[in-house]
Tab-separated table of C-alpha atoms in Angstrom:
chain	number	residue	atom	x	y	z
I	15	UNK	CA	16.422	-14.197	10.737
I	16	UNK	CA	19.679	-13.052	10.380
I	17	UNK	CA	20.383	-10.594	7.605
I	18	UNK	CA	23.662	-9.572	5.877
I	19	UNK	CA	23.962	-6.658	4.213
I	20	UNK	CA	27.375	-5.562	1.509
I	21	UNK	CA	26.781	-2.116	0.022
I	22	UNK	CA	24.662	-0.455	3.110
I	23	UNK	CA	26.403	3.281	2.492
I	24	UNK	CA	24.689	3.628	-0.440
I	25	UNK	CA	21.445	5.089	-0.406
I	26	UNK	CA	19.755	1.791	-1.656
I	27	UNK	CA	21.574	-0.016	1.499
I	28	UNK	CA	20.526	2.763	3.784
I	29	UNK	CA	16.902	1.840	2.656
I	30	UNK	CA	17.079	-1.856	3.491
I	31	UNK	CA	18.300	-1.175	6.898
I	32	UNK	CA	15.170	1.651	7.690
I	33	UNK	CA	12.973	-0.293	6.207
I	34	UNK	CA	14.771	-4.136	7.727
I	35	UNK	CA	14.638	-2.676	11.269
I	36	UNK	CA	10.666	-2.812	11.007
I	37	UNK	CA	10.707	-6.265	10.190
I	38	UNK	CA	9.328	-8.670	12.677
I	39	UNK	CA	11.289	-11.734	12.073
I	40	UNK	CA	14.477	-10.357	11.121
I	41	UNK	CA	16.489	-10.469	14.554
I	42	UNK	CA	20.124	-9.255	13.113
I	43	UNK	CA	21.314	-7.017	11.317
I	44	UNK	CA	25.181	-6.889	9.854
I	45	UNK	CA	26.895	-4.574	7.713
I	46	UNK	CA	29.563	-5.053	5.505
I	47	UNK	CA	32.580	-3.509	3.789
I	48	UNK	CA	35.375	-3.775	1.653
I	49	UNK	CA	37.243	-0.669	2.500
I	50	UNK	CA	36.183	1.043	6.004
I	51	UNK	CA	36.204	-1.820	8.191
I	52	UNK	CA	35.278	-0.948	11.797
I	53	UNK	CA	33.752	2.220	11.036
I	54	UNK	CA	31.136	2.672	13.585
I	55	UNK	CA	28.254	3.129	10.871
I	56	UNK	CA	26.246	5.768	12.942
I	57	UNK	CA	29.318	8.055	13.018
I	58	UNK	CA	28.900	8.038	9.125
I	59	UNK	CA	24.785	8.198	9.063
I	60	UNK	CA	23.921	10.324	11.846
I	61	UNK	CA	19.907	9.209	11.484
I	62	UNK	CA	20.786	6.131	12.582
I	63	UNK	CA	22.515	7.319	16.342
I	64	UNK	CA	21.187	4.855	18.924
I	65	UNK	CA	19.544	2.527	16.295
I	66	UNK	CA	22.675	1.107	14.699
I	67	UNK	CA	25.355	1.864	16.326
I	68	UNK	CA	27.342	-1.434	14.821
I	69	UNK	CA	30.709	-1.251	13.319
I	70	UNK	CA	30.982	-2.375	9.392
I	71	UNK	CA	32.411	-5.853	9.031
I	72	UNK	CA	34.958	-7.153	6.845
I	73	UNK	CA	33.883	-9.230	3.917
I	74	UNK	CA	34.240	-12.504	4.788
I	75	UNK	CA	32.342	-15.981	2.874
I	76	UNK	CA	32.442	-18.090	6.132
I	77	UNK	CA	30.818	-15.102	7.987
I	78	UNK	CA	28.643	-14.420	5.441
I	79	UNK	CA	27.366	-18.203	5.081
I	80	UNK	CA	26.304	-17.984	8.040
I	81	UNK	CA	23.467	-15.798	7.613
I	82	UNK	CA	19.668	-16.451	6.092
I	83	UNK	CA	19.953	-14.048	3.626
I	84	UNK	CA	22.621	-11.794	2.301
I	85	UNK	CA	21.579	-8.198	0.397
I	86	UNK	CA	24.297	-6.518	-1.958
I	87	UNK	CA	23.889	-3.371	-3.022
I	88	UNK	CA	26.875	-2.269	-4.748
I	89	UNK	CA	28.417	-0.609	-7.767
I	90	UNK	CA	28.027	-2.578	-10.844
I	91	UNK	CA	30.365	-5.051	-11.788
I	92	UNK	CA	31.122	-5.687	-8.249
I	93	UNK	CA	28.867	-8.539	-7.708
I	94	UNK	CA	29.901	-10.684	-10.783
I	95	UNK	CA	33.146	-11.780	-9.029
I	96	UNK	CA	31.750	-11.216	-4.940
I	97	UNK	CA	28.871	-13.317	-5.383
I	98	UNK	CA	29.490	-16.753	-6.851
I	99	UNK	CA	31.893	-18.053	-3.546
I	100	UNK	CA	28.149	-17.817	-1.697
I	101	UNK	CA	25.944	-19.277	-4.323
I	102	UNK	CA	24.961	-22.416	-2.481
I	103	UNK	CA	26.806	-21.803	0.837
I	104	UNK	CA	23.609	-21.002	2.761
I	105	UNK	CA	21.885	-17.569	2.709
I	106	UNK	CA	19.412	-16.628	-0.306
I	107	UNK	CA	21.123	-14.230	-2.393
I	108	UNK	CA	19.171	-10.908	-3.250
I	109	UNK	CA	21.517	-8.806	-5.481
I	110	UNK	CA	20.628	-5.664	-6.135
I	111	UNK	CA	23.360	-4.549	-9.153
I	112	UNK	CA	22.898	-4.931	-12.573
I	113	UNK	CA	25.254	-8.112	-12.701
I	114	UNK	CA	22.734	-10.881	-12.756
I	115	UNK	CA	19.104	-9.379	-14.773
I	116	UNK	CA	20.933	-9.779	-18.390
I	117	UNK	CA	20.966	-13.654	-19.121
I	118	UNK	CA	23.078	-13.125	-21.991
I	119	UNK	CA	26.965	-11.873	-21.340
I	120	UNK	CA	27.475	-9.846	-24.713
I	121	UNK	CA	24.470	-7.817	-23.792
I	122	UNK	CA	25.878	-7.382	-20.282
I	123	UNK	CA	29.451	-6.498	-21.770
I	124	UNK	CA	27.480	-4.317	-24.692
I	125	UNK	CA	25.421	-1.988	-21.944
I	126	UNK	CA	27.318	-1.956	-18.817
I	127	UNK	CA	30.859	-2.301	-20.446
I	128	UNK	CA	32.132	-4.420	-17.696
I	129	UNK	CA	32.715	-7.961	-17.774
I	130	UNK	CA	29.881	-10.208	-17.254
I	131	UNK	CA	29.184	-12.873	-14.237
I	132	UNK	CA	29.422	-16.631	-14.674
I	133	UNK	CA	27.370	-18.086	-17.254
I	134	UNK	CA	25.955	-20.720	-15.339
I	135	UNK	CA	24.538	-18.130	-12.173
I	136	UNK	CA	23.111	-15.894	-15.086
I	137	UNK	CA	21.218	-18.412	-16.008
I	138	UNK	CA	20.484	-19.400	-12.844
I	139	UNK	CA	19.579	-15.867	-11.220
I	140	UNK	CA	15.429	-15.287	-10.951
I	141	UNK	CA	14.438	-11.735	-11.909
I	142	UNK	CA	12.616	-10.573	-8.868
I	143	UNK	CA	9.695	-8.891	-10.309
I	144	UNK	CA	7.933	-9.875	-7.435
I	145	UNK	CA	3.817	-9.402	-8.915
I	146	UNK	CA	5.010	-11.241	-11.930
I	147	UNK	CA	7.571	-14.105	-11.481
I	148	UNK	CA	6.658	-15.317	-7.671
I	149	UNK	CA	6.490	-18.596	-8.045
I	150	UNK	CA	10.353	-18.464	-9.542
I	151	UNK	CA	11.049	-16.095	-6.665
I	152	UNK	CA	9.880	-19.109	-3.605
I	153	UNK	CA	12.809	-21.502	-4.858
I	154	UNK	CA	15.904	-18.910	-5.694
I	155	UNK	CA	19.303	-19.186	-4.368
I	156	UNK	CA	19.944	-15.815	-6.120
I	157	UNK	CA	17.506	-12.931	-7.057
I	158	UNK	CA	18.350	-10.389	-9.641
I	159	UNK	CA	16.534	-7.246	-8.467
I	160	UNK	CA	15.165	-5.639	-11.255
I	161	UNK	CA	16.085	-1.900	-11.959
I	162	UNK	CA	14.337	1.345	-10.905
I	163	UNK	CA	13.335	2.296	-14.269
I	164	UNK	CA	12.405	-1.184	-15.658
I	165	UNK	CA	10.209	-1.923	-12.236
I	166	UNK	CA	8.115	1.118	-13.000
I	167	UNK	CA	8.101	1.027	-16.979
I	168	UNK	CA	7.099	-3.237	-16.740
I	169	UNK	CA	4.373	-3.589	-14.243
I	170	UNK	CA	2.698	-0.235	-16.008
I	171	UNK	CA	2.666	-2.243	-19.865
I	172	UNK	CA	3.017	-5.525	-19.269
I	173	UNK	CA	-0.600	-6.013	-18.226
I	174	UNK	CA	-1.397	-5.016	-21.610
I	175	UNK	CA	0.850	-6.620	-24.221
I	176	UNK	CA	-0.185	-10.039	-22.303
I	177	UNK	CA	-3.914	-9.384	-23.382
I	178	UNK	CA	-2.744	-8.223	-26.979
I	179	UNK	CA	-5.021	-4.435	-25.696
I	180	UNK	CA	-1.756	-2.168	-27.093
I	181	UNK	CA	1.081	-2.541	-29.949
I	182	UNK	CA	4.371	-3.915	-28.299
I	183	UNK	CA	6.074	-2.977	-31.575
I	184	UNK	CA	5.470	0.454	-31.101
I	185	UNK	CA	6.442	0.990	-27.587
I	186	UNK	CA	7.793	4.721	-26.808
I	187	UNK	CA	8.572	5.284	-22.823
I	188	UNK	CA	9.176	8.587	-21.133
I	189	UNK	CA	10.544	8.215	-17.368
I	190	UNK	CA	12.136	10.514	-15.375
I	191	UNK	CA	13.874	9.876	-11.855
I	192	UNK	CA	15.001	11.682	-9.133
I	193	UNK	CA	18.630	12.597	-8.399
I	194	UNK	CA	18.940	9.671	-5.934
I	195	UNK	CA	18.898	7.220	-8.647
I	196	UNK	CA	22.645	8.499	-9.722
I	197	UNK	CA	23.828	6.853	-6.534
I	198	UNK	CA	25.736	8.700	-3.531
I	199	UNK	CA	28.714	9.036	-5.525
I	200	UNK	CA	29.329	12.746	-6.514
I	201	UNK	CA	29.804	13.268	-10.119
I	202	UNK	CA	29.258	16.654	-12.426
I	203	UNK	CA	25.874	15.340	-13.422
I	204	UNK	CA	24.846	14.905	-10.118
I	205	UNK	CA	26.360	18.436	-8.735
I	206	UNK	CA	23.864	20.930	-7.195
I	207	UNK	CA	25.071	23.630	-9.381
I	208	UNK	CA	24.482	21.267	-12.531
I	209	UNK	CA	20.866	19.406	-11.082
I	210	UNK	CA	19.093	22.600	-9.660
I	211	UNK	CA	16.794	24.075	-11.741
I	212	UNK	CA	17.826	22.088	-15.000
I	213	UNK	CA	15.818	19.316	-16.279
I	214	UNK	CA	17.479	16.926	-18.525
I	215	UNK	CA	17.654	14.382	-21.010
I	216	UNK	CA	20.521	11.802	-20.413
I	217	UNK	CA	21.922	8.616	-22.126
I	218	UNK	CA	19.284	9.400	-25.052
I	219	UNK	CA	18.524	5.821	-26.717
I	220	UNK	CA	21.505	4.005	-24.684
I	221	UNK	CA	20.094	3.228	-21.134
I	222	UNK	CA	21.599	0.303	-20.088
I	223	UNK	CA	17.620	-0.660	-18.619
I	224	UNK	CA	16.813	-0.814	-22.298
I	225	UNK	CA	18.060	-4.538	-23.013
I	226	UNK	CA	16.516	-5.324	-18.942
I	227	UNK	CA	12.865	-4.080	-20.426
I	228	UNK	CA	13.017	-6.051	-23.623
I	229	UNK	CA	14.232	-9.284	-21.836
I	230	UNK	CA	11.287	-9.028	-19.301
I	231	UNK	CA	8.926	-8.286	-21.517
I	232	UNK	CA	10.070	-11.628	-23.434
I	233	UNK	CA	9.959	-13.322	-20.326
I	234	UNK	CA	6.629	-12.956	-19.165
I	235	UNK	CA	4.783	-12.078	-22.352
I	236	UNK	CA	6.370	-14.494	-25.222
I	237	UNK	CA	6.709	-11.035	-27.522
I	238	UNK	CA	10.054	-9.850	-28.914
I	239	UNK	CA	10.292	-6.060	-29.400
I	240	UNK	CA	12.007	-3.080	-29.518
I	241	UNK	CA	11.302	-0.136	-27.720
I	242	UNK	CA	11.814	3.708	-27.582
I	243	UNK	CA	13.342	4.388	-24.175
I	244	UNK	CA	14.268	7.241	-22.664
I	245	UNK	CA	15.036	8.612	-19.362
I	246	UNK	CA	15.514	12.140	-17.690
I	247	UNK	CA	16.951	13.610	-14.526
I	248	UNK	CA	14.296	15.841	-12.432
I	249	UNK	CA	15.739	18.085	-9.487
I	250	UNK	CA	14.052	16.045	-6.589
I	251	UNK	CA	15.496	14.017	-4.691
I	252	UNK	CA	13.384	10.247	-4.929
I	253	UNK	CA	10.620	9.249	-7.466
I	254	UNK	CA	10.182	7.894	-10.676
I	255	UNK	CA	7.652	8.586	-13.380
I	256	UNK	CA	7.218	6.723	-16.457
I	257	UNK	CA	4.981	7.430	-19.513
I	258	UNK	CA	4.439	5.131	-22.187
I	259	UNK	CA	2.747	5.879	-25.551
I	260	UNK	CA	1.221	3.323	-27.749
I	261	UNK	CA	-1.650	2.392	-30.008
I	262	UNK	CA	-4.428	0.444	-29.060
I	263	UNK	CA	-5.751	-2.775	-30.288
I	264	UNK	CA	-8.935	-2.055	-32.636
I	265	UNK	CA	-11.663	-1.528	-30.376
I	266	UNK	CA	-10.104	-1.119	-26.553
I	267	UNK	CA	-11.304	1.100	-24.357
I	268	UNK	CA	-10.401	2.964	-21.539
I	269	UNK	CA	-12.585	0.899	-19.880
I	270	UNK	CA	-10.892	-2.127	-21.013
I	271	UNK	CA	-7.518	-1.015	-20.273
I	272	UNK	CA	-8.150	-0.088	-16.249
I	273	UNK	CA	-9.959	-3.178	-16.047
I	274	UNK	CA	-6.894	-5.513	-17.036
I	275	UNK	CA	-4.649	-3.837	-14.760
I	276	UNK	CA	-7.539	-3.898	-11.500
I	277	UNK	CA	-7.796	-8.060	-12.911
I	278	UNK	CA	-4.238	-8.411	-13.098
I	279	UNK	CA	-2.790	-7.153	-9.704
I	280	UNK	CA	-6.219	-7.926	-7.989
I	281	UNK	CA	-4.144	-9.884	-5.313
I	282	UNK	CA	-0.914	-7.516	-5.237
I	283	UNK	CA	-1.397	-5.103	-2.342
I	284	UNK	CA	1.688	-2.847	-3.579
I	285	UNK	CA	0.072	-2.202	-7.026
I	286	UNK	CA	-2.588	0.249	-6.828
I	287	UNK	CA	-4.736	1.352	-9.749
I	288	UNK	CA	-6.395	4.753	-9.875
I	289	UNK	CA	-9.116	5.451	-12.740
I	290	UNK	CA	-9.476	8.653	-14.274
I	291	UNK	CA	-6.675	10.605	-12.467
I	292	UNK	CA	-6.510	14.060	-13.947
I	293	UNK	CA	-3.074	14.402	-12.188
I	294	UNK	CA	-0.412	11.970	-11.265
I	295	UNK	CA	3.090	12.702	-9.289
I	296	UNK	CA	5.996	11.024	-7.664
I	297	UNK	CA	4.418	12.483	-4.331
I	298	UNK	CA	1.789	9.717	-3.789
I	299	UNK	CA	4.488	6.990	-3.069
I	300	UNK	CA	7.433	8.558	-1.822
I	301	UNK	CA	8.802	6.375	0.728
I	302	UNK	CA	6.608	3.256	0.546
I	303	UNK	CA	6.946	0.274	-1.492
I	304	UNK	CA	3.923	1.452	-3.812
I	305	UNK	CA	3.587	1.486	-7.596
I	306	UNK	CA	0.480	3.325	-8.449
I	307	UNK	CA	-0.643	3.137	-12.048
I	308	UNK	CA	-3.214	5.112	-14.054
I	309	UNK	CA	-3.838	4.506	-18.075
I	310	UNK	CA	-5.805	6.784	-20.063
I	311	UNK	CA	-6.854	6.211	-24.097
I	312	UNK	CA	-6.684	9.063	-26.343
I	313	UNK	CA	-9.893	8.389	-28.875
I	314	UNK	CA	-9.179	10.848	-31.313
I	315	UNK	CA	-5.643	9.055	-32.292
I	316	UNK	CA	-6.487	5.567	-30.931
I	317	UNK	CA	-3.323	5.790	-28.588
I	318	UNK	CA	-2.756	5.024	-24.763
I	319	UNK	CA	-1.045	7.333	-22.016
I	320	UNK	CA	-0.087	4.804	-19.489
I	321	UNK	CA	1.318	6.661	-16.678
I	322	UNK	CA	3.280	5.104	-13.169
I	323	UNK	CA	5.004	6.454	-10.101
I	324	UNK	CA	7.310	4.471	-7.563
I	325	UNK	CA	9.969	5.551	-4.941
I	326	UNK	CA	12.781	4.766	-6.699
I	327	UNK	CA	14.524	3.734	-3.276
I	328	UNK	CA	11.963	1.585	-2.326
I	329	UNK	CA	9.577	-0.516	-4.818
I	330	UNK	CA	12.582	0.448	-7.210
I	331	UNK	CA	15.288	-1.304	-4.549
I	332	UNK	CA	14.842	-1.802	-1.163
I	333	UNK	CA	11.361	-2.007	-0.853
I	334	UNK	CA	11.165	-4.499	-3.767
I	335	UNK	CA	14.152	-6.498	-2.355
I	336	UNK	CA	12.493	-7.008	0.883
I	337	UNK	CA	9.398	-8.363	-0.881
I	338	UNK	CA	11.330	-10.880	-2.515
I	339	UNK	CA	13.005	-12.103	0.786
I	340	UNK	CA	9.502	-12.250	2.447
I	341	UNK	CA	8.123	-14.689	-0.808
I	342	UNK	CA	11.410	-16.475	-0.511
I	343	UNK	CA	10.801	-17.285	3.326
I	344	UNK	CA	7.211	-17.595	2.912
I	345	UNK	CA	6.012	-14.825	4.935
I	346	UNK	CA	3.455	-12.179	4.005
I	347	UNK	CA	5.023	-9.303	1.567
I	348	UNK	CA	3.725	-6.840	3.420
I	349	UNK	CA	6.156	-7.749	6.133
I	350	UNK	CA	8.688	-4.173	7.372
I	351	UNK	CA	7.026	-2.747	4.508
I	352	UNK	CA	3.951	-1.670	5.931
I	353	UNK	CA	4.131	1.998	5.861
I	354	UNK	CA	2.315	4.972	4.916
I	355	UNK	CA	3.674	7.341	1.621
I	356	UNK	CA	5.272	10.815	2.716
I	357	UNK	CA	3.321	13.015	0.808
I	358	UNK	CA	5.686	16.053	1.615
């Protein structure tokens, strides 16, 4: 296979070509730019001296139709124009912006404050939840990764609110990422001084993920809510953790709960479900393409602690991204994703 990739400075890109080079049917590898054309690209990423040693390539639709499958992991709002030229020119499209998950514009233009893609391709574009929407996933001609947050926060709940075990009116989240979620793009908020030993709340009750949650959890559940949603930076560098807090249905147990999620993802290697852990970090899956969940029911006020951890790189971009190629091309998911967590 021969694999395009626009965006590959960022860290997300830098993922899908560590994690690409594994791969045992993808053959090529490009890389490709709209401003530092011929840039040898391991004079920029020194880890990659000897392994790709390629210049970056000009952005180019003929080129780029060439290929089996094209990757773009850029900026928001770059996409929306970029992308449509290829829809239906050859390669699968796997976008990994925010441009094509909203199916309707004014929420696009209301969150992200950019203008929105075509109509027609948002309606078009699959949400690549890969555990929940695979069938959708085989016959795309463009995928609309889902977000970091949202990937973590919807594979956690959604288990749940499809058995009618928890309230999905009354849906409060807690997650909290890693610096490397901001992007490679300095900024104040990102700034060592600013990230080190501070722990903070940021864009309290306007995440643009919010609207992303909702829709999925319309999508694959038939329920309509609104939820509580809020997200915090942690002075790590990769990892999400999400918390959600809801009532139970009259009569669940813990029980209950751990056996809908071992019932549900029974045939999803990447979703792994631990009973009764006491403690639960970020640690357990840095690096892979893992989302381990644990759920615990508090008896005493008939509320749930649902609790998840993914790299935020990986099952929350790269990793995630990959798995949707592989179910696109029909090979096994598991394919250049096959590796073991860093613990440390």
């Amino acid at each position: 296979m021969k694999v395009g990739i626009i965006g590959a400075t960022g860290y997300g890109g830098l993922e899908l070509i560590r994690l690409l080079h594994t791969h045992p049917e993808v053959e090529k590898i490009e890389l490709f730019t709209s401003s530092d054309e011929g840039t040898i690209f391991s004079s920029r990423f020194g880890h990659l001296f000897t392994i790709h040693d390629n210049s970056l390539k000009k952005i180019d639709q003929e080129t780029l139709a060439e290929f089996d499958v094209v990757f773009t992991s850029t900026p928001t709002g770059v996409t929306s124009t970029l992308l449509p030229p290829l829809v239906g020119s050859g390669p699968k499209l796997i976008d990994l912006s925010g441009d094509y998950r909203l199916k309707q514009p004014d929420l696009y233009k209301q969150w992200y404050k950019k203008d929105p893609a075509p109509f027609d391709l948002l309606q078009e574009s699959v949400y690549g939840l890969t555990e929940w929407n695979e069938k959708q996933i085989k016959e795309a001609r463009i995928i609309a990764n889902p977000g970091c947050y949202p990937t973590a926060v919807l594979l956690s709940i959604l288990p749940f609110i499809k058995e009618n075990l928890i309230d999905p009116n009354l849906l409060i989240i807690d997650a909290k990422s890693g610096i490397s979620g901001a992007g490679n793009k300095p900024s104040q908020s990102t700034h060592f001084s600013e990230t080190n030993e501070n722990f903070s709340i940021y864009k309290v009750n306007e995440h643009q993920h919010i609207p992303e949650i909702e829709q999925a959890i319309q999508q694959f559940t038939g329920i309509d809510t609104n939820i509580t949603f809020n997200t915090h930076l942690v002075p790590m560098t990769r990892g999400i953790l999400s918390t959600t807090y809801t009532p139970v249905a009259s009569g669940v147990t813990t029980d209950q709960l751990y056996e809908c999620l071992v019932e549900t993802y029974k045939n999803d290697s990447f979703v792994r479900v631990i009973n009764g852990a006491s403690s639960f970090g970020t640690s357990r899956v840095k690096g892979s393409n893992y989302c381990d969940i644990t759920v615990k029911l508090d008896e005493r006020t008939n509320r749930v602690t649902i609790v998840s951890v993914i790299d935020n790189l990986v099952k929350g971009a790269a990793g995630q991204a990959i798995q949707n190629m592989n179910v696109q091309f029909g090979l096994p998911q598991s394919y250049g994703l096959d590796v073991v967590p860093l613990f440390i």
